[in-house]
Structures are given as structure tokens and as C-alpha cells.
Tab-separated table of C-alpha atoms and ligand atoms in Angstrom:
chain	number	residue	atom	x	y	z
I	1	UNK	CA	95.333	91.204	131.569
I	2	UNK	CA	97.848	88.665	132.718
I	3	UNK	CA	101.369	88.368	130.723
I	4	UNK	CA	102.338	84.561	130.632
I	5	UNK	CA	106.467	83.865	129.780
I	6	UNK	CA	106.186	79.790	130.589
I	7	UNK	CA	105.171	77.337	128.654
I	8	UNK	CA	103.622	75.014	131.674
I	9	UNK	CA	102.185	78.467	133.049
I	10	UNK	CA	99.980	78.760	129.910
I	11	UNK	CA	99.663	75.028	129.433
I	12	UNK	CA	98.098	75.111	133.295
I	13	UNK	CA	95.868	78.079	132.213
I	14	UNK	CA	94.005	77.025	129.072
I	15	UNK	CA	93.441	74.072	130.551
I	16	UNK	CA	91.706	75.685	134.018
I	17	UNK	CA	89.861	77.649	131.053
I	18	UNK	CA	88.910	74.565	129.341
I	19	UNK	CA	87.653	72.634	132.796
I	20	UNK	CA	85.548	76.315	133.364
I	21	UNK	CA	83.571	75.741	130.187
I	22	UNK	CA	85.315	78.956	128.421
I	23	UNK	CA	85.502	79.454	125.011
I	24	UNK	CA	89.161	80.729	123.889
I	25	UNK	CA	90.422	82.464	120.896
I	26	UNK	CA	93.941	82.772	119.817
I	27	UNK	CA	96.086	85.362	117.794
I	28	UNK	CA	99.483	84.784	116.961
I	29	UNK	CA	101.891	87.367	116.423
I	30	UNK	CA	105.571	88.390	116.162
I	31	UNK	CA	104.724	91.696	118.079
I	32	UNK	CA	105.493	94.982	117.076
I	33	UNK	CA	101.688	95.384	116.782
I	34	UNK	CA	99.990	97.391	114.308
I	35	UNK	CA	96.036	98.016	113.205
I	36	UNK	CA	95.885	95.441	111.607
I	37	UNK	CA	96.443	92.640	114.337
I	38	UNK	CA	94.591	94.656	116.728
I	39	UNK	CA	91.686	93.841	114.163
I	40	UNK	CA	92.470	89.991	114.608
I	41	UNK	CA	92.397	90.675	118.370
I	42	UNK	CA	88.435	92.012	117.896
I	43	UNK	CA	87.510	89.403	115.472
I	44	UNK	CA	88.770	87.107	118.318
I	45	UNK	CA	86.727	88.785	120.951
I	46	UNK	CA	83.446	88.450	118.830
I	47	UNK	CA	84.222	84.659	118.941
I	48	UNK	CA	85.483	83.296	121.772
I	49	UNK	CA	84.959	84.624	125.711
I	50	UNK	CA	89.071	84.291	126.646
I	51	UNK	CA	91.292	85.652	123.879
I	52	UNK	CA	94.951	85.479	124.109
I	53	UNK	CA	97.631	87.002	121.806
I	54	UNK	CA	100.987	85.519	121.577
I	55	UNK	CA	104.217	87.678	120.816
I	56	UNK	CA	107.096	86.043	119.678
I	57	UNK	CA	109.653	86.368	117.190
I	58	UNK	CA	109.804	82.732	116.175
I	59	UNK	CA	113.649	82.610	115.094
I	60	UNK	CA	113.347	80.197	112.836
I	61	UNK	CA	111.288	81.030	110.572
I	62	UNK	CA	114.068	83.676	109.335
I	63	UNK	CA	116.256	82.807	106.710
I	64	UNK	CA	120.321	83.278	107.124
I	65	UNK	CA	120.148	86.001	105.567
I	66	UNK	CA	117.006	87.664	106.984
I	67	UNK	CA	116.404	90.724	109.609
I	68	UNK	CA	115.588	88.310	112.444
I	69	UNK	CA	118.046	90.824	114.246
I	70	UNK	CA	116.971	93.737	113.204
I	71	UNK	CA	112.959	92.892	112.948
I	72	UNK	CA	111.067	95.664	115.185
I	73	UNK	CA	110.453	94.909	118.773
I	74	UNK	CA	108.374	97.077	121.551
I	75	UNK	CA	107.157	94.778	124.075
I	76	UNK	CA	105.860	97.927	126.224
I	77	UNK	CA	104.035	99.351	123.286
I	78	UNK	CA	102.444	96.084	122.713
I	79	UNK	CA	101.650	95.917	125.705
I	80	UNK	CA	99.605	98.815	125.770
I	81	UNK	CA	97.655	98.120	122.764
I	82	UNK	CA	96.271	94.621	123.772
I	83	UNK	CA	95.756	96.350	127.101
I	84	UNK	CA	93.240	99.050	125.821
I	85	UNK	CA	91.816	95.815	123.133
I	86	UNK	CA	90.905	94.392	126.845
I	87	UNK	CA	93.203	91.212	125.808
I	88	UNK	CA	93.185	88.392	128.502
I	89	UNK	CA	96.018	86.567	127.882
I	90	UNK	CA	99.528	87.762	126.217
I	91	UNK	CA	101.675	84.956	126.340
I	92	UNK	CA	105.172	85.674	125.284
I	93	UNK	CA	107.439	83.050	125.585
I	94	UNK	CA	111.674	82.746	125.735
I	95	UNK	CA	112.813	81.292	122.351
I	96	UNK	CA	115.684	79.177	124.627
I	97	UNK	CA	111.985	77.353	126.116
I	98	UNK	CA	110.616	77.403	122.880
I	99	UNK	CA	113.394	75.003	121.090
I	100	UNK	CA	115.968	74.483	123.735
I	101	UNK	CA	119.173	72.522	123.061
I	102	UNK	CA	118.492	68.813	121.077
I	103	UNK	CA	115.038	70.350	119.629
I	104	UNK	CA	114.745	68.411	116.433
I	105	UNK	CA	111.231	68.245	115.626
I	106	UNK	CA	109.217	70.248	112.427
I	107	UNK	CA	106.143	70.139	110.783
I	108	UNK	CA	106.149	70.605	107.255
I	109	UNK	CA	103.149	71.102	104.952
I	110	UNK	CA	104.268	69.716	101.265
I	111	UNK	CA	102.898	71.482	97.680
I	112	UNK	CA	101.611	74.350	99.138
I	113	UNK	CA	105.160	75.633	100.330
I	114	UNK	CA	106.089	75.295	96.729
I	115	UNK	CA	104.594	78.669	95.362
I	116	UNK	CA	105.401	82.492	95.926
I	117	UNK	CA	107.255	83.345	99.366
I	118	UNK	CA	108.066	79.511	99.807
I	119	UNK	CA	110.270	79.750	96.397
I	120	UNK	CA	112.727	82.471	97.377
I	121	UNK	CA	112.284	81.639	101.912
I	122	UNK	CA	113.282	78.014	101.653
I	123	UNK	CA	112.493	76.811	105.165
I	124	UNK	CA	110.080	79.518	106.153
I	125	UNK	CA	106.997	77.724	106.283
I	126	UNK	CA	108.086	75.133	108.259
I	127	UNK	CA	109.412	77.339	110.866
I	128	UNK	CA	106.009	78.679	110.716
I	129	UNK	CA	103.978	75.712	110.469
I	130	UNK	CA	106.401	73.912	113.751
I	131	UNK	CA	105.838	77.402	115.437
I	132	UNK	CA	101.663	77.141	115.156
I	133	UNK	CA	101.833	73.898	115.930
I	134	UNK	CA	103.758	74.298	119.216
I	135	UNK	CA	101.685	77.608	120.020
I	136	UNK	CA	98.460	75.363	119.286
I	137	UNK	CA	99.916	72.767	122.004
I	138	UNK	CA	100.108	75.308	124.377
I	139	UNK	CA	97.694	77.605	124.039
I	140	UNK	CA	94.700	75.337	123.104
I	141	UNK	CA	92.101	77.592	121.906
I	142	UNK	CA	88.983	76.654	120.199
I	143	UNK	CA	89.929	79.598	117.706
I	144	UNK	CA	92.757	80.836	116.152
I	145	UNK	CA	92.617	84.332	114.133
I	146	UNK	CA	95.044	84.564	111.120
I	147	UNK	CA	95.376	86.988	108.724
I	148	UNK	CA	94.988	87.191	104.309
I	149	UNK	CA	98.081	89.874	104.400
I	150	UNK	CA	99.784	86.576	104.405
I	151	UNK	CA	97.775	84.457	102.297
I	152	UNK	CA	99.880	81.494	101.961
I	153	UNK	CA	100.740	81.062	105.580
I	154	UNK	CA	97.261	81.358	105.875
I	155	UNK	CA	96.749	78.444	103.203
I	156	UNK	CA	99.167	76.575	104.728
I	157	UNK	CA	98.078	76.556	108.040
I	158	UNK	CA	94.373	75.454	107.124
I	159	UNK	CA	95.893	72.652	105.171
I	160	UNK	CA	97.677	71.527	108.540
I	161	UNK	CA	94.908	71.954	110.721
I	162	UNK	CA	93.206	69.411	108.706
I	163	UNK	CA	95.951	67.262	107.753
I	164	UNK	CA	97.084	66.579	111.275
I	165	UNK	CA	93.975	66.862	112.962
I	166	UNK	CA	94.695	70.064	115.242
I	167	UNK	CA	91.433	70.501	117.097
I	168	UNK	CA	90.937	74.309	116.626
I	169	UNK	CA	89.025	76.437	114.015
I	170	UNK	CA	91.055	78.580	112.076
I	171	UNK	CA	89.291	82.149	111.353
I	172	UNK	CA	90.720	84.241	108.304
I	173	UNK	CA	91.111	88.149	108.385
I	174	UNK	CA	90.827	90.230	105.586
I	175	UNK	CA	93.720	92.420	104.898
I	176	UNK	CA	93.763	95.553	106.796
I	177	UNK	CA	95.132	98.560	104.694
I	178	UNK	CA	96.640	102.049	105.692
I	179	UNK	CA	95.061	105.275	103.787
I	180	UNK	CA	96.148	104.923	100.494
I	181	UNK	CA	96.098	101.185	100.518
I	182	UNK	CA	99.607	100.192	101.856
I	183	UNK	CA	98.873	96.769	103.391
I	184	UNK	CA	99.845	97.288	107.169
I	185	UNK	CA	102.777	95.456	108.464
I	186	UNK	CA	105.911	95.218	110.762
I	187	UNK	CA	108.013	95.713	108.037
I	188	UNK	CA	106.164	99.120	107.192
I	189	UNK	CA	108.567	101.113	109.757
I	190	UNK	CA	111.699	100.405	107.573
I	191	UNK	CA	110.340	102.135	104.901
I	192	UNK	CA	111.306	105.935	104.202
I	193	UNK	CA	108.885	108.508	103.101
I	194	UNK	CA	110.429	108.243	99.905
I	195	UNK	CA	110.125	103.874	100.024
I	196	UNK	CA	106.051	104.009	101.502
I	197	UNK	CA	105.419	105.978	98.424
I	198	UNK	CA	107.204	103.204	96.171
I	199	UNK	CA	105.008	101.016	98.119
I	200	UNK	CA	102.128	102.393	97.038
I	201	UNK	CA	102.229	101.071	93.756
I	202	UNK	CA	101.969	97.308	95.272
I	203	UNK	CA	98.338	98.418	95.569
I	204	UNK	CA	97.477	100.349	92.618
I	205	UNK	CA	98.595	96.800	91.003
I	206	UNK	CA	95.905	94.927	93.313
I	207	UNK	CA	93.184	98.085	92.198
I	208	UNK	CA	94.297	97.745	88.365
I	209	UNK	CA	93.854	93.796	88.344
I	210	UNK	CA	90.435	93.746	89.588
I	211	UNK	CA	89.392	96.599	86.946
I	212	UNK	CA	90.675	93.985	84.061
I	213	UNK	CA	89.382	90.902	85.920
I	214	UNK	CA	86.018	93.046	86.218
I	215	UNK	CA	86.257	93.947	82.182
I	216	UNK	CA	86.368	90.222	81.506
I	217	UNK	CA	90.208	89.072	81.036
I	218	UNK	CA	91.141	85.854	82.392
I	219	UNK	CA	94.851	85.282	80.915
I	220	UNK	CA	96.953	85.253	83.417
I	221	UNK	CA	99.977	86.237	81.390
I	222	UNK	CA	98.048	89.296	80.632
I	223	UNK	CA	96.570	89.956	84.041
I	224	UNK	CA	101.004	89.744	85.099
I	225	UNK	CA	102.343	91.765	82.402
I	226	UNK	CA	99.706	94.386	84.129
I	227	UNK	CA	100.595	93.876	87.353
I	228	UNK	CA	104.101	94.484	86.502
I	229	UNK	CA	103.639	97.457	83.935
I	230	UNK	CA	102.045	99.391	87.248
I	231	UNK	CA	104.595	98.348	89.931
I	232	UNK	CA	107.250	99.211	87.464
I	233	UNK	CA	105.567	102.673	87.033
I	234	UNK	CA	107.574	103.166	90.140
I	235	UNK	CA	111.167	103.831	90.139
I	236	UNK	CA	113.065	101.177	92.522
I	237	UNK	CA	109.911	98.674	92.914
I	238	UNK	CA	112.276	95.286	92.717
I	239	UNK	CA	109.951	92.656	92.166
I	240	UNK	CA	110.182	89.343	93.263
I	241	UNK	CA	107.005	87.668	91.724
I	242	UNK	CA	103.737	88.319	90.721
I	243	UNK	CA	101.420	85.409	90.554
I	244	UNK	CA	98.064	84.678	89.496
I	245	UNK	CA	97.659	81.150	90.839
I	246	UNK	CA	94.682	78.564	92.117
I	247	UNK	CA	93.146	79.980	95.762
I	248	UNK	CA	93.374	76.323	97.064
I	249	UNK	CA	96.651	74.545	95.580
I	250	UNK	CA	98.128	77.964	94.981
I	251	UNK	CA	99.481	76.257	91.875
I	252	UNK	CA	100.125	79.336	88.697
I	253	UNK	CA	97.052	79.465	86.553
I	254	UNK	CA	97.143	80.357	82.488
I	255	UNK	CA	93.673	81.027	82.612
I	256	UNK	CA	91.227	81.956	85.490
I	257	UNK	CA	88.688	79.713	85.673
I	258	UNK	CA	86.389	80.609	88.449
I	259	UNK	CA	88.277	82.659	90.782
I	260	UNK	CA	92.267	83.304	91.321
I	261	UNK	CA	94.604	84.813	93.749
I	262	UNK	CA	96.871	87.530	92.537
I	263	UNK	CA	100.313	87.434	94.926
I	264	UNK	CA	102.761	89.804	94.558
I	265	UNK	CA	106.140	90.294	96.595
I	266	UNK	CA	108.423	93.712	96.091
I	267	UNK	CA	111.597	94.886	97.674
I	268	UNK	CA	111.413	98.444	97.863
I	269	UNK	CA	115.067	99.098	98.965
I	270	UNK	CA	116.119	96.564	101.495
I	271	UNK	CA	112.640	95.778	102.536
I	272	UNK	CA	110.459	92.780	101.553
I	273	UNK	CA	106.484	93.892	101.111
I	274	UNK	CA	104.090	91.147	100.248
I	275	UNK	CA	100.125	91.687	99.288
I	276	UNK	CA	97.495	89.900	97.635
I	277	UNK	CA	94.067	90.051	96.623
I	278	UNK	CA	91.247	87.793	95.488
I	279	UNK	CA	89.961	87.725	91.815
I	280	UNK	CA	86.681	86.475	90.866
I	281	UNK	CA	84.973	86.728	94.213
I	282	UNK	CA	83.211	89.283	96.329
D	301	AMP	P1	102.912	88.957	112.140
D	301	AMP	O1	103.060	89.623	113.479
D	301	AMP	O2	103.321	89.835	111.011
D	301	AMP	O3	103.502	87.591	112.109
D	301	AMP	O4	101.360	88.770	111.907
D	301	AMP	C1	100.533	88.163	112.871
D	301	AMP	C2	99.162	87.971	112.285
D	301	AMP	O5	98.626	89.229	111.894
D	301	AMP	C3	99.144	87.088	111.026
D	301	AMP	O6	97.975	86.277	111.046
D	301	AMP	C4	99.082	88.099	109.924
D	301	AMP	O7	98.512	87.610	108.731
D	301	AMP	C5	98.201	89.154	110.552
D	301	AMP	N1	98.376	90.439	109.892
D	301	AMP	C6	99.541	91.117	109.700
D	301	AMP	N2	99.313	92.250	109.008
D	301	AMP	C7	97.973	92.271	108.737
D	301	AMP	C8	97.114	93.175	108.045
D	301	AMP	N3	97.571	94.280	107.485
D	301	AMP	N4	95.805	92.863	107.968
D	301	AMP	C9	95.327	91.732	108.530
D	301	AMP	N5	96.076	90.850	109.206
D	301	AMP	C10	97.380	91.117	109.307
């Protein structure tokens, strides 16, 4: 496993991988690496013979206001885990290379930054979008492995793949889940004993929605008054929205159709838990 810090180094090596005829697949991640990225890492394997995994905490996509400080960091750990996941590649770049002084470029996706997280993270998706983009540029894979956890990021990055004519497949993940159903993330380790219990209600929401979508109701209204009745069930569940909304324009829905996404965001004390499930399909 080689660990790549410059951009040219990486540049250099996908494209000696590239002139070789090999196939590459690409996970981005902000580190502090959990079960479920190590399941993007083997979904990456399956498709491509090179995979490399990128760790870095893309500054700014963090609000003023947001734990870009404080967000969880092991680099030795993560190390380890894309190690034993026989990773090729972790390339883990400085953020002064990344956007060094007079950076003043950004990519920004329009509509579909308008819904859920985009509302109360003005600014976030365009980090995130600017940071793919840049980690596409460098990195050129074939494949790149993202995530439903995050469904919008996932929606928006699709959208800019096409829009802009980035010459890579993007492969969704399903969401990987701890015992119990807690969505795994990051953000997990600030929560308390007393907070991953909270948490648990974020799921029991998902689990209740899909019994009412199953029994037939479509109104969305009703399908969010649920939602909320069950995360409410919990004392000190803030929550931020729930949404039942379109899969593709992510645009809020009075009546499912066909098929749905329901979005939720929570703060259970100071931390910010997002999940989401499909309704109407599979
Ligand atoms: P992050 O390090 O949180 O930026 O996430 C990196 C990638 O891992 C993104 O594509 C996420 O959607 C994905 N990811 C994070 N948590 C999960 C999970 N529990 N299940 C599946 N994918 C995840």
C-alpha cells in the first residue's frame, strides 16, 4: 500500500495506471474510518483492479460555525484499516496544496442544494462538489464509490458528473447500519451512551415509515407527522427536518407518487445525525 501526500505524485500515478491498462476505483473520505467506508472500499475492489481511498478533511465544506476543529482524526488507525482492506492507494493530501493562497475557483450544482442539509449548511455542497471535482482531477479513476448515508451529496454529485462531463462512473452504497440500526458515521463517537440511545429513534422513524408506506399511505404530511411523533418519543431528539421529497429533484412531495425519499436530520445534543431511506422501492 503506498500513502501519496502530493498532488503531482498522484497525478503521475493514475496516469502510469492509466498508460498500464488498469482499471481504478476511487473512495473519498474525510478519514476517521468506520464499517461503513470500509464497505465502499470492497465495493471498489469488486470493480476496479487499483482502488485508492482519499482522506481528507476538506475545510471548506464546514460551516463557521461547524466542528471542522474538533471533527475526529486518526490517520494511524486509518491506516490500518485500508491496510488489512488490501487498499492500493491512500492519498491524503495537505489542505495548504489543496487551495493554497489566491484559490478562487468552485463548482456549484444549482436546485438540488436547495433541499434538506443544503437549507440549514449554506455553502456545504459546494465545498463538496469543488472538493470531488479536484479529487476527480487528480485521482482519475474510472470509478468512484459514494455512499446513500448521505443521500443528497450523493444526488448532487451524480448531477455533476453529468452536467460537467466528469469522465468517471459514480457507484452508490447502501447505508451501512450499526446493531440496532444507528446509521454509522464519524460523528457517531461524539455521542454518549445516553445520546446513541436518543439516536436510535432516527431509525425506528425510517422502520415506522416503511410500515405506513407498506399499509398504503402516500400523504406526505401524514407520513412527517409520523416521523416526528417517533423521533419525539425520545427525550432531547432536536429535529432539524424531516422530508419526504422526489428521489431525483429532491423537491418536498404532498403525495407519493411512485416512490419518495424520506430525509431526516436530528441534533441529539451538540451533534448533527442525518439518515434516510427509500419509499416505494425494493
Ligand atoms: P465521510 O468520511 O463521512 O465524508 O464519508 C465518506 C464516504 O463514506 C461518503 O461517500 C459517505 O456517504 C460514505 N459513508 C459514510 N457513512 C456511511 C455508512 N454508514 N454507510 C455507507 N456509506 C457511508
Amino acid at each position: 500500500m503506498k500513502i501519496i501526500e502530493s498532488i503531482r505524485e498522484m497525478q503521475d500515478a493514475a496516469d502510469a495506471l492509466r498508460r498500464e491498462g488498469r482499471r481504478v476505483a476511487f473512495v473519498p473520505t474525510m478519514g476517521y474510518l468506520h464499517e461503513g467506508h470500509l464497505a465502499l472500499v470492497r465495493r471498489a475492489r469488486q470493480l476496479a483492479d487499483v482502488v485508492v481511498v482519499s482522506i481528507f478533511v476538506n475545510p471548506i465544506q464546514f460551516g463557521p460555525k461547524e466542528d471542522l476543529a474538533r471533527y475526529p482524526r486518526d490517520f494511524e488507525r486509518d491506516r490500518k484499516m485500508l491496510e488489512a482492506e488490501t487498499t492500493d492507494i491512500i492519498f491524503s493530501p495537505d489542505y495548504r496544496e489543496m487551495y493554497p493562497e489566491g484559490y478562487h475557483t468552485y463548482v456549484q450544482v444549482q436546485a438540488l442544494e436547495d433541499h434538506l442539509c443544503g437549507l440549514s449548511r449554506k455553502g456545504h455542497f459546494v465545498g463538496v462538489a469543488t472538493v470531488c471535482t479536484k479529487l476527480f482531477n487528480i485521482a482519475k479513476p474510472h470509478y468512484a464509490v459514494f455512499g446513500q448515508k448521505d443521500y443528497q451529496q450523493l444526488a448532487i454529485i451524480q448531477r455533476m458528473v453529468r452536467d460537467l462531463n466528469q469522465d468517471l462512473e459514480i457507484v452508490p452504497y447502501p447505508t451501512v447500519r450499526e446493531e440496532g440500526g444507528l446509521a454509522m458515521s464519524s460523528r457517531n463517537t461524539y455521542l454518549s451512551g445516553e445520546g446513541r440511545d436518543k439516536a436510535l429513534s432516527i431509525y425506528a422513524s425510517i422502520v415506522r415509515l416503511k410500515e405506513l408506506f407498506a399499509a398504503g399511505e402516500r400523504a406526505a404530511r401524514r407520513l412527517k407527522d409520523e416521523a416526528e411523533r417517533v423521533l419525539r418519543s425520545k427525550d432531547g431528539v432536536e429535529i432539524e427536518y424531516v422530508s419526504i421529497s422526489d428521489p431525483e429533484t429532491l423537491e418536498e412531495l404532498e403525495t407519493v407518487t411512485q416512490s419518495a425519499v424520506y430525509a431526516v436530520a436530528v441534533r441529539v445534543g451538540a451533534t448533527r445525525l442525518i439518515d434516510n431511506s427509500k419509499l416505494g422501492e425494493g
